[in-house]
Amino acid sequence: MTGSEDRSRADETRARLLEAAVVAFAERGFHGSTTRDITSIAGLSTAAIYVHHRSKEELLYQVSRAGHQDTLDRIQAAIASADDPVEQLVAVMREFSIHHARAHTVARVINYELAALSPEHQREIGAIRRVIDREVRGLIERGVAAGVFDNPNPRMAAIALLSLGIDLARWYRDDGPWSPEEIGDYYVDLGLRIVGARKRED
């Protein structure tokens, strides 16, 4: 077996462990999950987890860091997709809510198991979350400055908008009454109302 094949197999095993950790943490919570639970879901030996990850907490950190960075990337791409603050907010709310619905299991883990991270890892994830908040708050502030949003507290409005998507991960189910796209459309409307946007004519 070549070195590249070894790396490919190792990467595949790490990915399986991360996916299994998400399932275990979502079903049982971080503290209720054991390394045996995770490796069993992944179809691997219990020892495999320590070959590829230092600890159960390390798995949660890897899942959390990737998930938060993905969310930040999506928000920044949505903002970059338009010049008008109203169009930017529409893009952000649609992308943020649809993504949280489609990836609700991962989103639930990374948002509701933060306290289980080590202090060092909490600080790192907290820094990414603050950048996410600044991006959304900055968007609202630009809309207020341009006269297209009417909101006296952009900081609180940003928290409210982000909370919509975060809470969605708590209650959304694949067999529920609404599709991610339907939720996206509804949350766009809610977001525009929260920031006090002018009524859009579609």
C-alpha positions as MATLAB code, in Angstrom:
seq = 'MTGSEDRSRADETRARLLEAAVVAFAERGFHGSTTRDITSIAGLSTAAIYVHHRSKEELLYQVSRAGHQDTLDRIQAAIASADDPVEQLVAVMREFSIHHARAHTVARVINYELAALSPEHQREIGAIRRVIDREVRGLIERGVAAGVFDNPNPRMAAIALLSLGIDLARWYRDDGPWSPEEIGDYYVDLGLRIVGARKRED';
ca = [
       0.000    0.000    0.000;
       1.359    3.440   -0.941;
       1.714    6.407    1.396;
      -1.135    8.208   -0.370;
      -3.392    5.185    0.095;
      -2.486    5.101    3.784;
      -3.394    8.776    4.124;
      -6.630    8.267    2.213;
      -7.660    5.382    4.449;
      -6.733    7.359    7.570;
      -8.748   10.352    6.344;
     -11.719    8.086    5.672;
     -11.494    6.602    9.164;
     -11.290   10.043   10.771;
     -14.336   11.144    8.792;
     -16.286    8.047    9.879;
     -15.430    8.750   13.504;
     -16.546   12.378   13.205;
     -19.840   11.357   11.595;
     -20.387    8.733   14.278;
     -19.596   11.256   17.006;
     -22.276   13.587   15.655;
     -24.840   10.776   15.764;
     -23.853    9.752   19.290;
     -23.752   13.307   20.665;
     -27.088   14.152   19.050;
     -28.779   11.053   20.484;
     -27.177   10.873   23.920;
     -25.465   14.211   24.489;
     -21.707   14.595   24.866;
     -21.538   13.411   28.459;
     -23.944   10.550   27.828;
     -21.883    9.197   24.934;
     -18.925    6.877   25.356;
     -16.022    6.241   23.029;
     -17.425    2.741   22.643;
     -20.732    4.217   21.432;
     -18.895    6.267   18.818;
     -16.679    3.471   17.506;
     -19.623    1.075   17.466;
     -21.621    3.475   15.275;
     -18.562    3.890   13.040;
     -18.067    0.112   12.842;
     -14.546    0.354   14.237;
     -12.674   -1.034   17.213;
     -12.688    1.026   20.397;
      -8.953    1.598   20.077;
      -9.395    3.263   16.681;
     -10.571    6.516   18.226;
      -7.241    7.086   19.954;
      -5.273    6.350   16.812;
      -6.947    9.260   15.003;
      -8.172   11.581   17.779;
      -6.739   12.373   21.188;
     -10.038   12.217   23.055;
     -13.824   12.340   22.873;
     -13.591   16.091   23.488;
     -11.242   16.380   20.523;
     -13.954   14.862   18.334;
     -16.490   17.416   19.556;
     -13.990   20.203   18.940;
     -13.292   19.054   15.379;
     -17.019   18.852   14.624;
     -17.662   22.229   16.242;
     -14.781   24.033   14.543;
     -15.685   22.715   11.083;
     -19.372   23.499   11.590;
     -18.820   27.045   12.815;
     -16.285   27.819   10.090;
     -18.710   26.497    7.476;
     -21.440   28.763    8.853;
     -19.138   31.785    8.758;
     -18.094   30.984    5.183;
     -21.733   30.694    4.126;
     -22.679   34.017    5.719;
     -19.723   35.826    4.169;
     -20.514   34.347    0.753;
     -24.167   35.398    1.085;
     -23.142   38.961    1.974;
     -20.704   39.043   -0.943;
     -23.429   37.901   -3.349;
     -25.047   41.365   -3.503;
     -24.344   45.052   -2.869;
     -27.731   46.091   -1.499;
     -28.202   45.423    2.258;
     -31.753   44.172    1.700;
     -30.604   41.623   -0.878;
     -27.695   40.677    1.371;
     -30.023   40.045    4.308;
     -32.334   37.960    2.133;
     -29.364   35.857    1.010;
     -28.028   35.482    4.559;
     -31.354   34.478    6.100;
     -32.176   32.027    3.327;
     -28.747   30.374    3.403;
     -28.498   30.359    7.202;
     -31.936   28.859    7.811;
     -31.907   26.313    4.971;
     -28.444   25.145    6.009;
     -29.488   24.767    9.660;
     -32.516   22.746    8.595;
     -30.599   20.446    6.260;
     -27.710   19.998    8.705;
     -29.882   20.118   11.829;
     -28.184   17.197   13.558;
     -24.699   18.702   13.312;
     -26.049   22.173   14.086;
     -27.767   20.889   17.225;
     -24.552   19.302   18.461;
     -22.281   22.275   17.822;
     -24.701   24.792   19.317;
     -25.915   22.868   22.349;
     -22.768   21.025   23.451;
     -20.431   24.025   23.625;
     -20.061   23.768   27.397;
     -18.432   20.339   26.988;
     -15.451   21.813   25.139;
     -12.216   22.559   26.965;
     -11.661   26.228   27.936;
      -9.100   26.589   25.140;
     -11.455   25.169   22.543;
     -14.361   27.227   23.870;
     -12.284   30.368   23.334;
     -11.468   29.368   19.753;
     -15.077   28.579   18.863;
     -16.229   31.693   20.688;
     -13.939   33.782   18.477;
     -15.550   32.350   15.322;
     -19.020   32.972   16.753;
     -18.106   36.607   17.438;
     -17.009   37.049   13.824;
     -20.342   35.590   12.666;
     -22.154   38.042   14.931;
     -20.067   40.970   13.655;
     -20.780   40.072   10.028;
     -24.554   40.071   10.589;
     -24.486   43.137   12.839;
     -22.353   45.008   10.303;
     -24.839   44.141    7.566;
     -27.712   45.548    9.638;
     -25.734   48.676   10.514;
     -25.015   49.296    6.820;
     -28.701   48.890    6.053;
     -29.639   51.384    8.769;
     -27.024   53.847    7.492;
     -28.368   53.466    3.945;
     -31.908   54.116    5.126;
     -33.249   50.726    4.010;
     -33.503   49.277    7.541;
     -35.214   50.935   10.482;
     -33.875   49.320   13.638;
     -32.679   51.101   16.797;
     -30.499   48.222   18.009;
     -28.552   46.369   15.278;
     -26.666   44.341   17.874;
     -29.825   42.902   19.393;
     -31.338   42.433   15.936;
     -28.292   40.380   14.876;
     -28.639   38.165   17.941;
     -32.335   37.663   17.163;
     -31.650   36.705   13.534;
     -28.927   34.235   14.442;
     -31.048   32.746   17.221;
     -33.744   31.888   14.694;
     -31.418   29.563   12.820;
     -29.773   28.143   15.915;
     -33.108   27.251   17.488;
     -34.291   25.754   14.212;
     -31.704   23.022   14.698;
     -33.364   22.130   17.988;
     -36.848   21.464   16.633;
     -36.479   20.721   12.902;
     -37.052   17.148   11.765;
     -36.722   15.680    8.283;
     -40.268   14.305    8.429;
     -41.743   17.569    9.700;
     -44.421   19.655    7.975;
     -42.074   22.172    6.308;
     -39.219   21.766    3.873;
     -35.933   23.634    4.398;
     -36.859   25.869    1.460;
     -40.247   26.751    2.949;
     -38.570   27.622    6.229;
     -35.988   29.662    4.335;
     -38.691   31.752    2.665;
     -40.526   32.276    5.957;
     -37.354   33.208    7.830;
     -36.434   35.703    5.120;
     -39.723   37.466    5.808;
     -39.144   37.312    9.576;
     -35.627   38.683    9.138;
     -36.812   41.618    7.043;
     -39.418   42.430    9.672;
     -36.900   42.249   12.506;
     -34.552   44.762   10.868;
     -37.417   47.013    9.814;
     -36.769   46.689    6.089;
     -38.903   48.450    3.562;
     -41.610   46.234    2.121;
     -40.225   44.321   -0.813;
     -42.147   44.191   -4.068;
     -41.533   40.756   -5.621;
];
